Amino acid sequence: MYVSLPFNHVVALQADTGKLIWRYNHERLKNRAMCCGPANRGVAVSDGKVFMGTVDSRLLALDTKTGQKLWDVDVTLGEQGIQEDAASLGSQLSGQTDKQGGKLEVSGASGAGINMAPMVFDGKVMVGITGVGYGLHLDSPDPDAPLGAVVGIAGNYGRRGFMAAFDVDTGNLAWKFDTVPEKGWEGSFTKVTQDGVVLPRNIEQEKAAAAKYPDAWQYGGGSAWSTPAIDRENGILYFGTGNPSPQMEGSSRPGDNLYTASLVALDVRTGALKWHYQQVPHDQWGYDVASPPVLFTTRHKGQQTPAVGQAGKTGWFYVHNRITGELLFKSEAFVPQNNMFTLPTEAGNVIYPGVIGGSNWSPVSVDEKRRMVFIAGIHWPVKYQLHELKAKGNKPALKYSSMSPIEDGEKYGLLSAIHLDTGKLIWQHKVNAPLIGGVLSTATGLVLSGEGSGEFFALDAQTGQRVWQQDNSAGVNAPPISYEIKGKQYFAVAVGGNKLFGFKQGQTIKAWALKSQ
């Protein structure tokens, strides 16, 4: 068992005993600040190598038997992003009090790192970069509390993201797809999403402003947060892209901001674009396409159709023809929805799902036999608010927006079962805290996931009833896995918590074995 740890250390463990075989300690480049924390979502294992993307934007290959580093490439060639404006804005905000009376302490910056587990196919290892639309965050006064607020300010900071493929033996670049194109990034200036949602856009104003921002694509955002899915028969790679940059504030990036907030399909061997589906054009709400896509077959208009599905932060599960990209249907909402796609006000709009709602990084699990997909969801309302700083000294007045989780309101998690052919909700299992981790389903009819309180649990796939649970000393906020050794089946999960959501942190890998019948 190969496990990636915070800050990109890696351990190899005996999978039936947990005994340590080797440990790789990563030396992070000191001149690169982490854009998005030390989190890492796993490794890939193939061709006698363990592949890992790092928070300082490198791709490594380790020997599976010894942990020795075989090669190490800088996927961004040292270009971390344009941060000067973000740093200046952070300095302007920090320590001041806004019109609503709140003291501002700023963290976060645009940059480039890798959080996803790589994917290997046909002698190439694929990985994408994150953090390129990260912008600025306002800290909570309590260091152990969840993230305080996400800030939107117009300006030129960040960079555009990409997905790239590298040779498994040498680390040489094979192809690269930029998530924001140099030409055509403005799109068609649509006011209605492809699934019929009307957006509050002033198209005439955006078109008039377009000439002022011809280089907005350079700072365009579009992080790749989660591991792609690959249709090996048809040679297509699918991945989701993050929000445009600057986040939430759209005035300095007029247009649809292609290909951000989209599900993207590429030729896996060349990186050429096959199709894309933009869930939210000109996104101003932080609706990243973050949960990994999943492949299955759906029955559409009486025909078996190869499909790709993605659980959105919007609260819908989108199902596409995986060859053409056609949207076949979107599901019933798997989390409550209110005030979506409304703009911020001085008093503040309460929105859900918001920047942390719907389905975030958590992978879903498909059970084609029972015709279900299981989704870990988040209900956590946010306040979307306009702010203004008065001019002070040599610092000019500044307007900005924030999206803040409402701490004293109702928040919870929902594990939902949705029908693969109709998008109808079959059942939902409610837990006390937002679900941020992932789901595993088994052929025998178990659905496993974990809670921030430390509970690792199993549900009956048909009914959603809880049939087993195990308490742990920290939050279970990672996807579980299952494997078999010498005829015995195991379940394992990382018990590490999650600081962003305020869940108790830990440093344990735990495994359980099923009893023999």
Short mmCIF file of C-alpha atoms in Angstrom, two decimals:
data_model
loop_
_atom_site.label_atom_id
_atom_site.label_comp_id
_atom_site.label_asym_id
_atom_site.label_seq_id
_atom_site.Cartn_x
_atom_site.Cartn_y
_atom_site.Cartn_z
CA MET A 1 0.00 0.00 0.00
CA TYR A 2 1.44 3.38 -1.06
CA VAL A 3 0.20 6.41 0.89
CA SER A 4 0.83 10.09 0.19
CA LEU A 5 1.14 12.20 3.32
CA PRO A 6 0.85 15.98 3.89
CA PHE A 7 3.71 17.97 2.32
CA ASN A 8 4.21 15.09 -0.19
CA HIS A 9 6.00 12.57 1.96
CA VAL A 10 5.19 8.98 0.87
CA VAL A 11 5.18 5.68 2.75
CA ALA A 12 5.00 2.10 1.49
CA LEU A 13 3.20 -0.20 3.94
CA GLN A 14 2.56 -3.92 4.14
CA ALA A 15 -1.12 -3.91 3.22
CA ASP A 16 -2.18 -6.74 5.57
CA THR A 17 -0.21 -5.59 8.65
CA GLY A 18 0.56 -1.87 8.22
CA LYS A 19 4.29 -2.51 8.67
CA LEU A 20 6.46 0.25 7.19
CA ILE A 21 8.55 -0.88 4.19
CA TRP A 22 10.04 2.48 3.20
CA ARG A 23 9.46 6.21 3.58
CA TYR A 24 10.22 9.02 1.13
CA ASN A 25 10.71 12.48 2.66
CA HIS A 26 10.01 15.28 0.22
CA GLU A 27 12.23 18.36 0.19
CA ARG A 28 9.99 21.22 -0.83
CA LEU A 29 11.43 24.13 -2.80
CA LYS A 30 11.82 26.92 -0.24
CA ASN A 31 11.21 29.75 -2.71
CA ARG A 32 7.67 28.55 -3.41
CA ALA A 33 4.83 29.28 -1.05
CA MET A 34 2.02 26.75 -1.00
CA CYS A 35 -1.05 28.16 -2.67
CA CYS A 36 -3.53 25.71 -1.18
CA GLY A 37 -2.14 24.02 1.92
CA PRO A 38 -0.19 20.76 2.29
CA ALA A 39 -2.97 18.40 1.17
CA ASN A 40 -2.32 15.68 -1.40
CA ARG A 41 -4.91 13.30 -2.86
CA GLY A 42 -2.81 10.27 -3.64
CA VAL A 43 -0.29 8.61 -5.92
CA ALA A 44 -0.36 6.46 -9.06
CA VAL A 45 1.49 3.13 -9.29
CA SER A 46 2.61 1.68 -12.63
CA ASP A 47 5.69 0.44 -14.49
CA GLY A 48 7.57 -0.21 -11.24
CA LYS A 49 7.14 3.42 -10.21
CA VAL A 50 5.12 5.48 -7.74
CA PHE A 51 4.11 8.82 -9.28
CA MET A 52 3.20 11.86 -7.19
CA GLY A 53 2.42 15.51 -7.91
CA THR A 54 3.65 17.95 -5.28
CA VAL A 55 2.41 21.16 -3.67
CA ASP A 56 5.46 22.92 -5.16
CA SER A 57 4.34 21.90 -8.68
CA ARG A 58 6.70 19.01 -9.36
CA LEU A 59 6.01 15.52 -10.66
CA LEU A 60 8.07 12.73 -9.10
CA ALA A 61 8.71 9.08 -9.92
CA LEU A 62 9.83 6.82 -7.05
CA ASP A 63 10.98 3.21 -7.20
CA THR A 64 8.15 0.99 -5.91
CA LYS A 65 10.54 -1.34 -4.04
CA THR A 66 12.88 1.18 -2.39
CA GLY A 67 11.26 4.65 -2.53
CA GLN A 68 14.36 6.01 -4.28
CA LYS A 69 13.60 9.03 -6.47
CA LEU A 70 14.03 8.13 -10.15
CA TRP A 71 13.17 11.46 -11.73
CA ASP A 72 11.79 14.86 -10.73
CA VAL A 73 10.36 17.46 -13.16
CA ASP A 74 9.06 20.97 -12.56
CA VAL A 75 5.72 20.96 -14.41
CA THR A 76 5.40 24.76 -14.42
CA LEU A 77 9.02 25.46 -15.44
CA GLY A 78 9.26 27.74 -12.42
CA GLU A 79 6.39 30.01 -13.48
CA GLN A 80 4.23 30.06 -10.37
CA GLY A 81 1.86 32.82 -11.41
CA ILE A 82 1.53 36.56 -11.17
CA GLN A 83 1.17 37.37 -7.49
CA GLU A 84 2.27 41.02 -7.24
CA ASP A 85 -1.23 42.48 -7.43
CA ALA A 86 -2.57 39.87 -5.03
CA ALA A 87 0.20 40.64 -2.53
CA SER A 88 -0.49 44.37 -2.81
CA LEU A 89 -4.21 43.86 -2.29
CA GLY A 90 -3.52 41.60 0.65
CA SER A 91 -1.37 44.31 2.22
CA GLN A 92 -4.10 46.86 1.63
CA LEU A 93 -6.75 44.66 3.24
CA SER A 94 -4.81 43.27 6.20
CA GLY A 95 -5.40 44.96 9.52
CA GLN A 96 -8.09 47.31 8.22
CA THR A 97 -11.75 47.44 9.18
CA ASP A 98 -14.34 47.38 6.45
CA LYS A 99 -17.67 49.23 6.36
CA GLN A 100 -19.37 46.28 8.07
CA GLY A 101 -16.96 46.60 11.01
CA GLY A 102 -14.92 43.44 10.51
CA LYS A 103 -11.14 43.37 10.95
CA LEU A 104 -9.39 41.82 7.97
CA GLU A 105 -6.50 39.36 8.13
CA VAL A 106 -5.60 38.00 4.71
CA SER A 107 -4.05 34.68 3.70
CA GLY A 108 -3.71 32.79 0.46
CA ALA A 109 -2.17 33.74 -2.85
CA SER A 110 -2.31 32.73 -6.46
CA GLY A 111 0.28 30.21 -7.45
CA ALA A 112 0.58 26.72 -8.80
CA GLY A 113 0.73 23.35 -7.09
CA ILE A 114 -0.54 19.80 -7.60
CA ASN A 115 -3.14 18.23 -5.32
CA MET A 116 -4.55 15.44 -7.49
CA ALA A 117 -3.31 11.89 -7.74
CA PRO A 118 -1.77 11.37 -11.19
CA MET A 119 -3.24 8.97 -13.75
CA VAL A 120 -1.19 6.59 -15.93
CA PHE A 121 -2.16 5.39 -19.40
CA ASP A 122 -0.25 4.11 -22.43
CA GLY A 123 3.21 5.01 -21.13
CA LYS A 124 2.21 8.51 -20.02
CA VAL A 125 1.46 9.94 -16.59
CA MET A 126 -1.16 12.71 -16.56
CA VAL A 127 -1.46 15.47 -13.96
CA GLY A 128 -2.88 18.99 -13.69
CA ILE A 129 -2.10 22.06 -11.58
CA THR A 130 -4.21 23.77 -8.93
CA GLY A 131 -4.34 27.11 -7.15
CA VAL A 132 -4.30 29.25 -10.27
CA GLY A 133 -7.61 30.92 -9.42
CA TYR A 134 -7.09 30.89 -5.67
CA GLY A 135 -6.93 34.62 -4.98
CA LEU A 136 -7.27 35.80 -1.38
CA HIS A 137 -8.85 34.41 1.78
CA LEU A 138 -9.83 36.13 5.01
CA ASP A 139 -8.73 34.21 8.08
CA SER A 140 -10.88 33.30 11.04
CA PRO A 141 -9.52 34.69 14.36
CA ASP A 142 -9.52 31.12 15.71
CA PRO A 143 -6.57 29.18 14.19
CA ASP A 144 -8.48 25.90 14.61
CA ALA A 145 -11.68 27.21 13.03
CA PRO A 146 -12.78 26.60 9.46
CA LEU A 147 -11.89 29.03 6.69
CA GLY A 148 -13.26 32.50 7.38
CA ALA A 149 -14.17 33.87 3.94
CA VAL A 150 -13.24 33.80 0.29
CA VAL A 151 -12.56 37.23 -1.24
CA GLY A 152 -13.26 38.50 -4.75
CA ILE A 153 -11.33 41.56 -6.01
CA ALA A 154 -10.86 42.64 -9.62
CA GLY A 155 -7.27 42.59 -10.83
CA ASN A 156 -4.51 40.83 -12.71
CA TYR A 157 -3.27 37.99 -10.54
CA GLY A 158 -3.11 34.26 -10.91
CA ARG A 159 -2.36 32.31 -14.06
CA ARG A 160 -4.14 29.77 -16.26
CA GLY A 161 -4.16 26.11 -15.39
CA PHE A 162 -3.39 23.05 -17.46
CA MET A 163 -3.54 19.28 -17.74
CA ALA A 164 -0.35 17.64 -19.06
CA ALA A 165 1.12 14.22 -19.89
CA PHE A 166 4.70 13.11 -19.19
CA ASP A 167 6.69 10.04 -20.25
CA VAL A 168 6.68 7.45 -17.46
CA ASP A 169 10.36 6.58 -17.95
CA THR A 170 11.93 10.02 -18.42
CA GLY A 171 9.46 12.64 -17.20
CA ASN A 172 9.65 14.39 -20.58
CA LEU A 173 6.59 16.42 -21.54
CA ALA A 174 4.38 14.63 -24.10
CA TRP A 175 1.51 17.15 -24.36
CA LYS A 176 -0.13 20.02 -22.47
CA PHE A 177 -3.68 21.40 -22.60
CA ASP A 178 -4.21 24.93 -21.23
CA THR A 179 -7.53 25.26 -19.40
CA VAL A 180 -7.91 28.85 -20.65
CA PRO A 181 -7.20 29.35 -24.37
CA GLU A 182 -5.35 32.40 -25.65
CA LYS A 183 -7.95 32.88 -28.37
CA GLY A 184 -11.66 32.39 -27.88
CA TRP A 185 -11.62 32.48 -24.06
CA GLU A 186 -14.46 35.02 -24.10
CA GLY A 187 -16.87 32.43 -25.52
CA SER A 188 -20.26 33.48 -26.84
CA PHE A 189 -21.23 35.77 -23.91
CA THR A 190 -24.15 33.51 -23.03
CA LYS A 191 -26.66 34.58 -20.41
CA VAL A 192 -28.20 31.11 -20.08
CA THR A 193 -26.36 27.91 -19.18
CA GLN A 194 -26.71 24.94 -21.52
CA ASP A 195 -29.09 23.32 -19.01
CA GLY A 196 -31.34 26.40 -18.90
CA VAL A 197 -30.25 28.42 -15.86
CA VAL A 198 -30.48 32.21 -16.42
CA LEU A 199 -27.39 34.05 -15.14
CA PRO A 200 -27.37 37.66 -13.82
CA ARG A 201 -24.97 38.96 -16.48
CA ASN A 202 -24.89 42.39 -18.13
CA ILE A 203 -23.76 41.15 -21.54
CA GLU A 204 -23.61 44.63 -23.14
CA GLN A 205 -21.42 45.91 -20.33
CA GLU A 206 -19.12 42.87 -20.56
CA LYS A 207 -18.71 43.27 -24.32
CA ALA A 208 -17.92 46.97 -23.92
CA ALA A 209 -15.27 46.13 -21.32
CA ALA A 210 -13.66 43.32 -23.32
CA ALA A 211 -11.25 45.65 -25.15
CA LYS A 212 -9.86 46.85 -21.82
CA TYR A 213 -8.86 43.33 -20.78
CA PRO A 214 -7.34 41.62 -23.85
CA ASP A 215 -4.85 39.72 -21.68
CA ALA A 216 -7.30 38.41 -19.07
CA TRP A 217 -6.69 34.88 -20.37
CA GLN A 218 -3.13 34.99 -18.95
CA TYR A 219 -4.55 35.15 -15.41
CA GLY A 220 -7.55 33.02 -16.30
CA GLY A 221 -7.62 30.34 -13.57
CA GLY A 222 -9.14 26.94 -14.27
CA SER A 223 -7.38 24.72 -11.75
CA ALA A 224 -7.49 20.94 -12.19
CA TRP A 225 -8.30 19.71 -8.68
CA SER A 226 -9.11 16.03 -9.07
CA THR A 227 -7.78 12.95 -10.84
CA PRO A 228 -9.19 12.49 -14.36
CA ALA A 229 -11.13 9.52 -15.67
CA ILE A 230 -10.03 7.73 -18.86
CA ASP A 231 -12.18 5.88 -21.39
CA ARG A 232 -9.51 3.42 -22.46
CA GLU A 233 -11.50 1.97 -25.36
CA ASN A 234 -12.16 5.35 -26.99
CA GLY A 235 -8.97 7.07 -25.83
CA ILE A 236 -10.64 10.01 -24.07
CA LEU A 237 -9.59 11.70 -20.83
CA TYR A 238 -12.15 13.61 -18.73
CA PHE A 239 -11.42 16.16 -16.01
CA GLY A 240 -13.03 19.11 -14.26
CA THR A 241 -11.72 22.68 -14.16
CA GLY A 242 -11.86 25.24 -11.39
CA ASN A 243 -13.22 28.77 -11.16
CA PRO A 244 -11.92 31.63 -13.31
CA SER A 245 -9.46 34.14 -11.84
CA PRO A 246 -10.01 36.46 -10.13
CA GLN A 247 -12.52 34.37 -8.23
CA MET A 248 -16.05 35.70 -7.79
CA GLU A 249 -15.23 39.16 -9.23
CA GLY A 250 -15.97 39.13 -12.96
CA SER A 251 -15.46 42.74 -14.04
CA SER A 252 -11.81 42.30 -15.09
CA ARG A 253 -12.52 39.06 -17.01
CA PRO A 254 -15.52 39.76 -19.30
CA GLY A 255 -16.90 36.85 -21.29
CA ASP A 256 -17.64 33.20 -20.54
CA ASN A 257 -14.05 32.54 -19.35
CA LEU A 258 -13.56 29.28 -21.25
CA TYR A 259 -12.76 26.54 -20.23
CA THR A 260 -13.21 27.25 -16.52
CA ALA A 261 -15.97 25.63 -14.39
CA SER A 262 -16.24 22.95 -17.06
CA LEU A 263 -16.08 19.23 -17.67
CA VAL A 264 -13.42 18.83 -20.38
CA ALA A 265 -12.77 15.84 -22.67
CA LEU A 266 -9.37 15.44 -24.35
CA ASP A 267 -7.74 12.94 -26.69
CA VAL A 268 -5.69 11.05 -24.10
CA ARG A 269 -2.79 10.47 -26.53
CA THR A 270 -2.43 14.02 -27.90
CA GLY A 271 -4.17 16.37 -25.45
CA ALA A 272 -6.40 17.74 -28.23
CA LEU A 273 -9.80 19.04 -27.13
CA LYS A 274 -12.70 16.69 -27.90
CA TRP A 275 -15.48 18.66 -26.21
CA HIS A 276 -16.26 20.69 -23.12
CA TYR A 277 -19.37 21.45 -21.10
CA GLN A 278 -19.29 24.65 -19.07
CA GLN A 279 -21.54 24.23 -16.05
CA VAL A 280 -21.34 27.92 -15.11
CA PRO A 281 -20.18 30.46 -17.73
CA HIS A 282 -18.50 33.57 -16.20
CA ASP A 283 -18.62 31.90 -12.78
CA GLN A 284 -18.93 34.37 -9.89
CA TRP A 285 -19.77 31.89 -7.12
CA GLY A 286 -16.78 29.52 -6.89
CA TYR A 287 -18.61 26.63 -8.57
CA ASP A 288 -15.47 24.64 -9.45
CA VAL A 289 -15.97 21.31 -11.16
CA ALA A 290 -14.11 19.61 -8.32
CA SER A 291 -15.49 16.10 -7.76
CA PRO A 292 -13.79 13.58 -10.09
CA PRO A 293 -15.82 12.46 -13.14
CA VAL A 294 -16.94 8.83 -13.34
CA LEU A 295 -17.70 6.54 -16.30
CA PHE A 296 -20.67 4.19 -16.68
CA THR A 297 -23.41 3.16 -19.12
CA THR A 298 -26.83 4.77 -18.90
CA ARG A 299 -30.09 3.94 -20.66
CA HIS A 300 -31.17 7.01 -22.62
CA LYS A 301 -34.22 7.07 -24.91
CA GLY A 302 -34.26 3.30 -24.92
CA GLN A 303 -30.59 2.97 -25.90
CA GLN A 304 -27.55 1.89 -23.87
CA THR A 305 -25.32 4.97 -23.96
CA PRO A 306 -21.70 5.34 -22.79
CA ALA A 307 -21.82 8.12 -20.20
CA VAL A 308 -19.62 10.30 -18.02
CA GLY A 309 -21.11 11.79 -14.86
CA GLN A 310 -19.96 14.58 -12.55
CA ALA A 311 -21.35 15.69 -9.19
CA GLY A 312 -21.35 19.49 -9.22
CA LYS A 313 -20.87 22.02 -6.47
CA THR A 314 -24.18 23.32 -7.82
CA GLY A 315 -25.92 20.30 -6.26
CA TRP A 316 -26.78 18.47 -9.49
CA PHE A 317 -25.26 15.29 -10.95
CA TYR A 318 -24.60 15.98 -14.65
CA VAL A 319 -24.72 13.02 -17.07
CA HIS A 320 -23.23 13.34 -20.58
CA ASN A 321 -22.77 11.19 -23.63
CA ARG A 322 -19.08 10.56 -23.10
CA ILE A 323 -18.30 10.55 -26.86
CA THR A 324 -20.17 13.68 -27.96
CA GLY A 325 -20.50 15.63 -24.71
CA GLU A 326 -24.26 15.99 -25.11
CA LEU A 327 -25.95 16.58 -21.74
CA LEU A 328 -28.32 13.64 -21.37
CA PHE A 329 -29.83 14.87 -18.10
CA LYS A 330 -29.00 16.40 -14.77
CA SER A 331 -30.28 14.83 -11.59
CA GLU A 332 -32.67 16.07 -8.98
CA ALA A 333 -30.85 18.29 -6.51
CA PHE A 334 -28.93 16.21 -3.96
CA VAL A 335 -28.54 19.15 -1.53
CA PRO A 336 -30.92 22.03 -0.71
CA GLN A 337 -30.74 24.99 -3.10
CA ASN A 338 -31.53 28.66 -2.39
CA ASN A 339 -30.66 32.00 -4.02
CA MET A 340 -28.19 30.32 -6.41
CA PHE A 341 -26.73 32.55 -9.12
CA THR A 342 -27.59 35.78 -7.29
CA LEU A 343 -25.02 38.55 -6.94
CA PRO A 344 -23.71 39.95 -3.63
CA THR A 345 -25.34 42.89 -1.81
CA GLU A 346 -24.19 45.13 1.02
CA ALA A 347 -26.55 43.33 3.41
CA GLY A 348 -25.45 39.97 2.06
CA ASN A 349 -27.36 37.24 0.21
CA VAL A 350 -27.60 33.82 1.86
CA ILE A 351 -26.79 31.23 -0.81
CA TYR A 352 -26.72 27.46 -0.80
CA PRO A 353 -24.98 25.59 -2.13
CA GLY A 354 -22.13 28.09 -2.30
CA VAL A 355 -18.38 27.95 -2.63
CA ILE A 356 -18.10 25.00 -0.20
CA GLY A 357 -21.41 23.30 -0.92
CA GLY A 358 -22.81 20.64 -3.23
CA SER A 359 -20.19 17.99 -3.92
CA ASN A 360 -16.69 19.31 -3.40
CA TRP A 361 -13.49 17.25 -3.91
CA SER A 362 -15.19 14.01 -2.80
CA PRO A 363 -15.22 11.20 -5.40
CA VAL A 364 -18.56 9.47 -6.06
CA SER A 365 -19.04 5.72 -6.46
CA VAL A 366 -21.08 3.95 -9.14
CA ASP A 367 -22.97 0.66 -8.71
CA GLU A 368 -24.08 -0.26 -12.24
CA LYS A 369 -25.68 -3.51 -11.10
CA ARG A 370 -28.08 -1.64 -8.81
CA ARG A 371 -28.25 1.37 -11.21
CA MET A 372 -27.07 3.88 -8.59
CA VAL A 373 -24.44 6.53 -8.05
CA PHE A 374 -23.60 7.46 -4.45
CA ILE A 375 -22.65 11.09 -3.76
CA ALA A 376 -21.20 12.73 -0.64
CA GLY A 377 -22.83 16.16 -0.36
CA ILE A 378 -22.53 19.32 1.71
CA HIS A 379 -25.23 21.66 2.97
CA TRP A 380 -23.52 24.76 4.39
CA PRO A 381 -25.10 28.17 3.62
CA VAL A 382 -22.81 31.10 2.85
CA LYS A 383 -23.29 34.86 2.93
CA TYR A 384 -22.34 36.60 -0.33
CA GLN A 385 -21.64 40.22 0.54
CA LEU A 386 -20.29 43.49 -0.91
CA HIS A 387 -17.76 45.47 1.12
CA GLU A 388 -15.98 48.81 0.85
CA LEU A 389 -12.77 50.06 2.42
CA LYS A 390 -12.50 53.82 2.76
CA ALA A 391 -9.37 55.57 1.53
CA LYS A 392 -6.70 55.66 4.22
CA GLY A 393 -3.36 57.41 3.89
CA ASN A 394 -1.93 56.56 0.50
CA LYS A 395 -4.28 53.62 0.12
CA PRO A 396 -7.27 54.31 -2.16
CA ALA A 397 -10.83 53.22 -1.48
CA LEU A 398 -11.45 49.61 -2.42
CA LYS A 399 -14.57 47.58 -3.12
CA TYR A 400 -14.58 43.80 -2.83
CA SER A 401 -16.94 40.88 -2.24
CA SER A 402 -16.75 37.99 0.20
CA MET A 403 -18.40 34.61 0.53
CA SER A 404 -18.43 33.51 4.18
CA PRO A 405 -19.64 30.20 5.65
CA ILE A 406 -22.46 30.87 8.15
CA GLU A 407 -21.17 29.28 11.34
CA ASP A 408 -24.27 29.62 13.49
CA GLY A 409 -26.67 28.28 10.87
CA GLU A 410 -27.74 24.75 10.00
CA LYS A 411 -25.11 22.69 8.21
CA TYR A 412 -24.93 18.96 7.59
CA GLY A 413 -23.92 16.24 5.16
CA LEU A 414 -26.08 14.16 2.83
CA LEU A 415 -25.01 10.87 1.27
CA SER A 416 -27.37 10.41 -1.67
CA ALA A 417 -28.23 7.54 -3.98
CA ILE A 418 -29.28 8.68 -7.46
CA HIS A 419 -30.60 6.53 -10.31
CA LEU A 420 -28.13 6.23 -13.21
CA ASP A 421 -30.84 6.26 -15.88
CA THR A 422 -33.29 8.87 -14.58
CA GLY A 423 -31.41 11.16 -12.20
CA LYS A 424 -34.09 10.59 -9.56
CA LEU A 425 -33.15 10.52 -5.87
CA ILE A 426 -33.60 7.03 -4.42
CA TRP A 427 -32.59 7.71 -0.80
CA GLN A 428 -30.55 10.12 1.31
CA HIS A 429 -28.62 9.51 4.53
CA LYS A 430 -28.13 12.63 6.66
CA VAL A 431 -25.16 13.13 8.99
CA ASN A 432 -24.39 15.96 11.40
CA ALA A 433 -21.46 17.60 9.59
CA PRO A 434 -20.67 18.32 5.92
CA LEU A 435 -19.38 15.26 4.04
CA ILE A 436 -15.94 15.89 2.58
CA GLY A 437 -14.08 12.69 1.82
CA GLY A 438 -15.55 10.26 -0.65
CA VAL A 439 -17.62 7.14 -1.16
CA LEU A 440 -16.85 3.47 -1.81
CA SER A 441 -19.52 0.96 -2.85
CA THR A 442 -19.10 -2.81 -3.06
CA ALA A 443 -20.58 -5.59 -5.19
CA THR A 444 -22.14 -7.05 -2.04
CA GLY A 445 -24.23 -3.92 -1.45
CA LEU A 446 -22.28 -1.82 1.06
CA VAL A 447 -21.71 1.94 0.77
CA LEU A 448 -18.84 3.25 2.90
CA SER A 449 -17.90 6.79 3.83
CA GLY A 450 -16.65 8.81 6.82
CA GLU A 451 -17.54 11.84 8.92
CA GLY A 452 -15.63 14.76 10.35
CA SER A 453 -16.60 13.57 13.83
CA GLY A 454 -14.45 10.45 13.26
CA GLU A 455 -17.12 7.90 12.35
CA PHE A 456 -16.36 5.47 9.52
CA PHE A 457 -19.65 3.86 8.49
CA ALA A 458 -21.33 1.45 6.09
CA LEU A 459 -24.84 1.78 4.65
CA ASP A 460 -27.10 -0.73 2.93
CA ALA A 461 -26.98 0.20 -0.78
CA GLN A 462 -30.66 -0.51 -1.34
CA THR A 463 -32.09 1.39 1.63
CA GLY A 464 -29.44 3.83 2.88
CA GLN A 465 -29.77 2.41 6.39
CA ARG A 466 -26.61 2.38 8.52
CA VAL A 467 -25.46 -1.19 9.19
CA TRP A 468 -22.01 -0.64 10.76
CA GLN A 469 -19.79 2.10 12.12
CA GLN A 470 -16.42 2.54 13.80
CA ASP A 471 -15.41 5.61 15.82
CA ASN A 472 -11.96 7.14 15.32
CA SER A 473 -9.89 9.80 17.06
CA ALA A 474 -9.85 12.23 14.10
CA GLY A 475 -12.04 13.10 11.13
CA VAL A 476 -12.49 10.47 8.41
CA ASN A 477 -12.33 12.87 5.47
CA ALA A 478 -10.64 10.77 2.77
CA PRO A 479 -12.05 8.25 0.28
CA PRO A 480 -12.01 4.63 1.53
CA ILE A 481 -10.52 1.80 -0.53
CA SER A 482 -11.07 -1.96 -0.64
CA TYR A 483 -8.59 -4.71 -1.52
CA GLU A 484 -8.03 -8.44 -1.09
CA ILE A 485 -4.98 -10.37 0.15
CA LYS A 486 -4.94 -14.18 0.31
CA GLY A 487 -8.72 -14.40 0.07
CA LYS A 488 -9.38 -11.85 2.82
CA GLN A 489 -11.12 -8.55 2.02
CA TYR A 490 -9.99 -5.29 3.67
CA PHE A 491 -11.29 -1.75 3.88
CA ALA A 492 -8.84 1.09 4.58
CA VAL A 493 -9.05 4.84 4.98
CA ALA A 494 -6.89 7.76 6.05
CA VAL A 495 -7.96 9.25 9.39
CA GLY A 496 -6.54 12.72 8.98
CA GLY A 497 -9.35 15.23 9.52
CA ASN A 498 -9.67 18.49 7.57
CA LYS A 499 -8.57 21.91 8.81
CA LEU A 500 -10.56 23.89 6.22
CA PHE A 501 -13.79 22.38 7.55
CA GLY A 502 -12.74 22.49 11.20
CA PHE A 503 -12.54 18.70 11.63
CA LYS A 504 -10.04 17.30 14.13
CA GLN A 505 -6.78 16.38 12.45
CA GLY A 506 -4.89 13.11 12.78
CA GLN A 507 -2.14 11.05 11.16
CA THR A 508 -3.36 7.48 10.96
CA ILE A 509 -4.13 4.92 8.24
CA LYS A 510 -6.66 2.38 9.51
CA ALA A 511 -7.72 -0.92 7.93
CA TRP A 512 -10.46 -3.41 8.80
CA ALA A 513 -10.81 -7.01 7.58
CA LEU A 514 -14.13 -8.72 6.90
CA LYS A 515 -14.71 -11.76 9.06
CA SER A 516 -14.72 -15.13 7.34
CA GLN A 517 -18.15 -16.71 6.94
#
